[in-house]
């Protein structure tokens, strides 16, 4: 089965006439003849075919057609320039290719021919002879998109070789037939003519893969199914479209040539890699029109600067009408436009300038923190940006720091202040040199060709009738320590700033810490009213400051300080710091003795230490050696006994002032001096908390004895026992030489104590002291209810033999006098030491 070729209809861009392109084929070899089959008539700007120029001359840079009715593009496409009618069946022309560098030239012969196809009619009555092997391949078929018809539109004829001998029926299937889009193609059953029923959009369907079938009347397949692809030829029916309707770009006004502003982009739905989608960008219009600032790359769409005329202060925004055109920008290509808005960003390319070169201002003397002048400036850069805001500087004339200049953020003016009082008598006027710059630095090119703008400000100082001036504020005098009362020296001096005279100024003392000085009201001189003692000052080595008030005749005043330097005399001997030291023998071989002198260092160290007692016994026991200028080392002999010693030591300063002090040295058997504290403090007893507690306990016991005696007498008279509530605690007295075990427990469990006493028997709760040379035993009995029923006999044992009131739970606390003494005495000593230390 074979496909017979037939012309394909084409739609013209201008005339809309139907043209049919049958087949175009290319020679296999370059620079050989190329043949195109075309309709008998072609409208202008219609494609004829495409020639492979690269195979003929790859480096060709000049392409020329030998026939003015045809033009050749860079990609080898051949288009008509006017309407072409083939009067004969054939027409030819030549394409010349040239390489200007190598001077090479080639030519391609193009043959145009119009061929008519004749359909053959077949009668097949013979027996079917089936072919077992195909000897041919299908010829590609194409159709023009958006064809105008007439419809149904003939595409080509499909024929089977078996039709030469048999009656063959044809059919097709595939997309466009029995699949979407349905019924787009059909084939005549008897002739094999293939038709299209309506226009096709290539952007929707690029190719249709049909299958053609040939069969006999009885349904026998005369040939194998034939693949029949139908390709839709692209027509340039889609305009290129920009990706955005309006582009917004920004560019600094200081940009250099070639700075990329932005990139525009467009798309085209036509067939890629063809002239229909080869886009070219251009700028149609710039507003404002002059001068031309921007250019666009024709293929990339990149917009760049091409001039130095960007100046935001002149034009701050440009509008470009951008055009994109397919067919590589040729006149017959389709096009569209877009708007590009380019905003020029401000750069600091304008220096701030003073409106005047000189300014004048005035201020009263002694005024400060006052505004005296506002200085406006001009700057063409964008308002309220760092390129516009000004920074002012005082370049000269403010060496003493009297002035300050700042910027008013609202008006951008320089504001000049006086921050330190001016003195008319010293300067009648001051000249300042000011400079101004911006917060942001200048652009590099502008900074190289400009300098800081400057202006001069003359400040006139107005005179004031001032009060007295205390200058300098602190004045110094010297007075020798221990000067006689009434000693007179120069004092504080103030003066009138206008006359530079102290006449008519009175003085008054405002503050005198010790009351040592009186001041003369007229002259300001001072007189000592007391003996001056340098060592009595606080701090000791500082100056003695007196505050003085100076008043003129109009009552105006000022204050100053008279600093009195009291010159030291050697009126104080050095003083030994230690009064009591502990030396742990044998661990410690010595102790260090140090001294201080309240006088000036010139009257102080080095000190000289010596033993005040020069007896042989003292010299054998103790030795003094120098440690440094203010300390000496006191050492003992090895055979010294453990006890406390009194060691008199004399110390002298460099001028011979001396003092002697007896240092108590406790030579103790210990490892640390703290272990010898009780011994060290035994001489001076001060009661501590334990001693106070013991005394309070003793007083409580004494009151108990008195209460017991009263109860005993009362009981003897009334013959009544103790109330049960008073029998909870009992102290039983024993005059035995030592604590005994003479205890008897009654049947009810109460413990009974036998008391040996040579005195008269009594009932009581406590007994204390020494009787008949024996020690009394104090026993505390705690328990339940009990009654003392009888206390009988004189000079013999008394027994508590009746214990009533039930079971008694008792704690027997029995201590002899010696035990009580051993407990309280060390604590009395310890507490007294603590008290003495505190």
PDB file of C-alpha atoms in Angstrom, residues 485-609:
ATOM      1  CA  UNK A 485      47.131  81.453 118.645  1.00  0.00           C
ATOM      2  CA  UNK A 486      46.755  84.745 116.790  1.00  0.00           C
ATOM      3  CA  UNK A 487      49.238  83.922 114.046  1.00  0.00           C
ATOM      4  CA  UNK A 488      48.243  85.873 110.932  1.00  0.00           C
ATOM      5  CA  UNK A 489      48.748  84.872 107.270  1.00  0.00           C
ATOM      6  CA  UNK A 490      47.428  85.991 103.899  1.00  0.00           C
ATOM      7  CA  UNK A 491      43.935  84.714 103.158  1.00  0.00           C
ATOM      8  CA  UNK A 492      41.522  84.579 100.229  1.00  0.00           C
ATOM      9  CA  UNK A 493      41.457  87.289  97.524  1.00  0.00           C
ATOM     10  CA  UNK A 494      38.583  88.071  95.138  1.00  0.00           C
ATOM     11  CA  UNK A 495      38.421  90.981  92.641  1.00  0.00           C
ATOM     12  CA  UNK A 496      36.071  93.001  90.479  1.00  0.00           C
ATOM     13  CA  UNK A 497      36.370  91.608  86.907  1.00  0.00           C
ATOM     14  CA  UNK A 498      35.833  95.021  85.337  1.00  0.00           C
ATOM     15  CA  UNK A 499      38.422  96.946  87.403  1.00  0.00           C
ATOM     16  CA  UNK A 500      40.622  93.972  88.300  1.00  0.00           C
ATOM     17  CA  UNK A 501      40.697  95.436  91.837  1.00  0.00           C
ATOM     18  CA  UNK A 502      39.871  93.892  95.241  1.00  0.00           C
ATOM     19  CA  UNK A 503      38.809  97.240  96.694  1.00  0.00           C
ATOM     20  CA  UNK A 504      35.408  97.333  98.333  1.00  0.00           C
ATOM     21  CA  UNK A 505      35.083  93.566  98.647  1.00  0.00           C
ATOM     22  CA  UNK A 506      34.211  92.111 102.054  1.00  0.00           C
ATOM     23  CA  UNK A 507      34.893  88.540 103.156  1.00  0.00           C
ATOM     24  CA  UNK A 508      32.982  86.136 105.333  1.00  0.00           C
ATOM     25  CA  UNK A 509      33.776  82.639 106.535  1.00  0.00           C
ATOM     26  CA  UNK A 510      31.060  80.191 105.517  1.00  0.00           C
ATOM     27  CA  UNK A 511      32.553  76.920 106.745  1.00  0.00           C
ATOM     28  CA  UNK A 512      35.465  76.089 109.073  1.00  0.00           C
ATOM     29  CA  UNK A 513      35.460  72.366 110.067  1.00  0.00           C
ATOM     30  CA  UNK A 514      37.351  72.764 113.392  1.00  0.00           C
ATOM     31  CA  UNK A 515      36.856  76.453 114.032  1.00  0.00           C
ATOM     32  CA  UNK A 516      40.614  77.025 113.955  1.00  0.00           C
ATOM     33  CA  UNK A 517      40.564  80.155 111.756  1.00  0.00           C
ATOM     34  CA  UNK A 518      39.084  83.671 111.797  1.00  0.00           C
ATOM     35  CA  UNK A 519      38.953  85.823 108.654  1.00  0.00           C
ATOM     36  CA  UNK A 520      39.364  89.561 108.362  1.00  0.00           C
ATOM     37  CA  UNK A 521      36.267  91.070 106.728  1.00  0.00           C
ATOM     38  CA  UNK A 522      38.162  93.805 104.851  1.00  0.00           C
ATOM     39  CA  UNK A 523      41.444  92.204 103.786  1.00  0.00           C
ATOM     40  CA  UNK A 524      40.471  88.543 103.711  1.00  0.00           C
ATOM     41  CA  UNK A 525      43.576  87.591 105.750  1.00  0.00           C
ATOM     42  CA  UNK A 526      43.219  84.769 108.292  1.00  0.00           C
ATOM     43  CA  UNK A 527      44.255  84.454 111.934  1.00  0.00           C
ATOM     44  CA  UNK A 528      44.580  81.260 113.980  1.00  0.00           C
ATOM     45  CA  UNK A 529      42.082  81.123 116.835  1.00  0.00           C
ATOM     46  CA  UNK A 530      43.223  77.749 118.162  1.00  0.00           C
ATOM     47  CA  UNK A 531      46.314  75.568 118.125  1.00  0.00           C
ATOM     48  CA  UNK A 532      46.420  73.730 114.780  1.00  0.00           C
ATOM     49  CA  UNK A 533      46.931  69.991 115.085  1.00  0.00           C
ATOM     50  CA  UNK A 534      47.571  68.304 111.791  1.00  0.00           C
ATOM     51  CA  UNK A 535      46.923  64.858 113.230  1.00  0.00           C
ATOM     52  CA  UNK A 536      43.391  65.898 114.301  1.00  0.00           C
ATOM     53  CA  UNK A 537      42.263  66.487 110.712  1.00  0.00           C
ATOM     54  CA  UNK A 538      40.075  63.991 108.917  1.00  0.00           C
ATOM     55  CA  UNK A 539      41.440  62.739 106.633  1.00  0.00           C
ATOM     56  CA  UNK A 540      44.716  63.294 108.354  1.00  0.00           C
ATOM     57  CA  UNK A 541      46.976  64.018 105.353  1.00  0.00           C
ATOM     58  CA  UNK A 542      44.497  66.180 103.422  1.00  0.00           C
ATOM     59  CA  UNK A 543      44.251  69.948 103.215  1.00  0.00           C
ATOM     60  CA  UNK A 544      42.223  71.920 105.729  1.00  0.00           C
ATOM     61  CA  UNK A 545      39.524  73.565 103.552  1.00  0.00           C
ATOM     62  CA  UNK A 546      37.726  76.761 104.540  1.00  0.00           C
ATOM     63  CA  UNK A 547      34.812  78.079 102.451  1.00  0.00           C
ATOM     64  CA  UNK A 548      34.922  81.872 101.956  1.00  0.00           C
ATOM     65  CA  UNK A 549      32.161  84.224 100.728  1.00  0.00           C
ATOM     66  CA  UNK A 550      33.246  87.429  98.898  1.00  0.00           C
ATOM     67  CA  UNK A 551      30.645  90.253  98.674  1.00  0.00           C
ATOM     68  CA  UNK A 552      30.895  93.524  96.736  1.00  0.00           C
ATOM     69  CA  UNK A 553      29.223  96.826  97.594  1.00  0.00           C
ATOM     70  CA  UNK A 554      26.083  95.941  95.607  1.00  0.00           C
ATOM     71  CA  UNK A 555      25.597  92.714  97.522  1.00  0.00           C
ATOM     72  CA  UNK A 556      26.712  90.437  94.678  1.00  0.00           C
ATOM     73  CA  UNK A 557      28.881  87.581  95.817  1.00  0.00           C
ATOM     74  CA  UNK A 558      30.979  84.605  94.898  1.00  0.00           C
ATOM     75  CA  UNK A 559      32.384  81.739  96.926  1.00  0.00           C
ATOM     76  CA  UNK A 560      35.828  80.210  96.970  1.00  0.00           C
ATOM     77  CA  UNK A 561      37.882  77.704  98.912  1.00  0.00           C
ATOM     78  CA  UNK A 562      40.912  78.550 101.029  1.00  0.00           C
ATOM     79  CA  UNK A 563      42.978  75.398 101.270  1.00  0.00           C
ATOM     80  CA  UNK A 564      45.268  75.507 104.342  1.00  0.00           C
ATOM     81  CA  UNK A 565      48.296  73.265 104.183  1.00  0.00           C
ATOM     82  CA  UNK A 566      49.247  72.604 107.838  1.00  0.00           C
ATOM     83  CA  UNK A 567      52.977  71.929 107.860  1.00  0.00           C
ATOM     84  CA  UNK A 568      53.751  68.992 110.110  1.00  0.00           C
ATOM     85  CA  UNK A 569      56.003  69.106 113.172  1.00  0.00           C
ATOM     86  CA  UNK A 570      57.469  66.109 114.915  1.00  0.00           C
ATOM     87  CA  UNK A 571      55.105  66.319 117.847  1.00  0.00           C
ATOM     88  CA  UNK A 572      54.138  62.666 118.089  1.00  0.00           C
ATOM     89  CA  UNK A 573      56.399  59.762 119.072  1.00  0.00           C
ATOM     90  CA  UNK A 574      55.896  56.414 117.406  1.00  0.00           C
ATOM     91  CA  UNK A 575      53.400  54.081 119.079  1.00  0.00           C
ATOM     92  CA  UNK A 576      53.735  50.310 119.489  1.00  0.00           C
ATOM     93  CA  UNK A 577      50.584  48.621 118.231  1.00  0.00           C
ATOM     94  CA  UNK A 578      50.696  45.437 120.361  1.00  0.00           C
ATOM     95  CA  UNK A 579      49.791  45.379 124.058  1.00  0.00           C
ATOM     96  CA  UNK A 580      49.456  41.636 124.553  1.00  0.00           C
ATOM     97  CA  UNK A 581      50.979  38.794 122.533  1.00  0.00           C
ATOM     98  CA  UNK A 582      50.955  35.028 122.843  1.00  0.00           C
ATOM     99  CA  UNK A 583      53.894  32.844 121.875  1.00  0.00           C
ATOM    100  CA  UNK A 584      53.314  29.096 121.589  1.00  0.00           C
ATOM    101  CA  UNK A 585      56.438  27.373 122.810  1.00  0.00           C
ATOM    102  CA  UNK A 586      58.241  25.582 121.282  1.00  0.00           C
ATOM    103  CA  UNK A 587      56.402  25.951 117.955  1.00  0.00           C
ATOM    104  CA  UNK A 588      56.927  29.735 117.833  1.00  0.00           C
ATOM    105  CA  UNK A 589      60.408  31.097 118.416  1.00  0.00           C
ATOM    106  CA  UNK A 590      59.492  34.780 118.273  1.00  0.00           C
ATOM    107  CA  UNK A 591      56.790  37.411 117.730  1.00  0.00           C
ATOM    108  CA  UNK A 592      56.926  40.640 115.686  1.00  0.00           C
ATOM    109  CA  UNK A 593      56.374  44.029 117.282  1.00  0.00           C
ATOM    110  CA  UNK A 594      55.317  46.931 114.991  1.00  0.00           C
ATOM    111  CA  UNK A 595      54.826  50.663 115.468  1.00  0.00           C
ATOM    112  CA  UNK A 596      53.220  53.635 113.700  1.00  0.00           C
ATOM    113  CA  UNK A 597      53.826  57.391 113.772  1.00  0.00           C
ATOM    114  CA  UNK A 598      50.975  59.842 113.011  1.00  0.00           C
ATOM    115  CA  UNK A 599      53.450  62.487 111.854  1.00  0.00           C
ATOM    116  CA  UNK A 600      54.570  63.003 108.252  1.00  0.00           C
ATOM    117  CA  UNK A 601      56.944  60.362 106.902  1.00  0.00           C
ATOM    118  CA  UNK A 602      59.784  62.845 107.185  1.00  0.00           C
ATOM    119  CA  UNK A 603      59.337  62.661 110.950  1.00  0.00           C
ATOM    120  CA  UNK A 604      58.556  58.965 111.076  1.00  0.00           C
ATOM    121  CA  UNK A 605      60.347  55.733 110.047  1.00  0.00           C
ATOM    122  CA  UNK A 606      62.800  54.161 110.247  1.00  0.00           C
ATOM    123  CA  UNK A 607      62.057  53.252 113.861  1.00  0.00           C
ATOM    124  CA  UNK A 608      64.610  52.004 116.380  1.00  0.00           C
ATOM    125  CA  UNK A 609      63.394  49.376 118.887  1.00  0.00           C
TER     126      UNK A 609
END
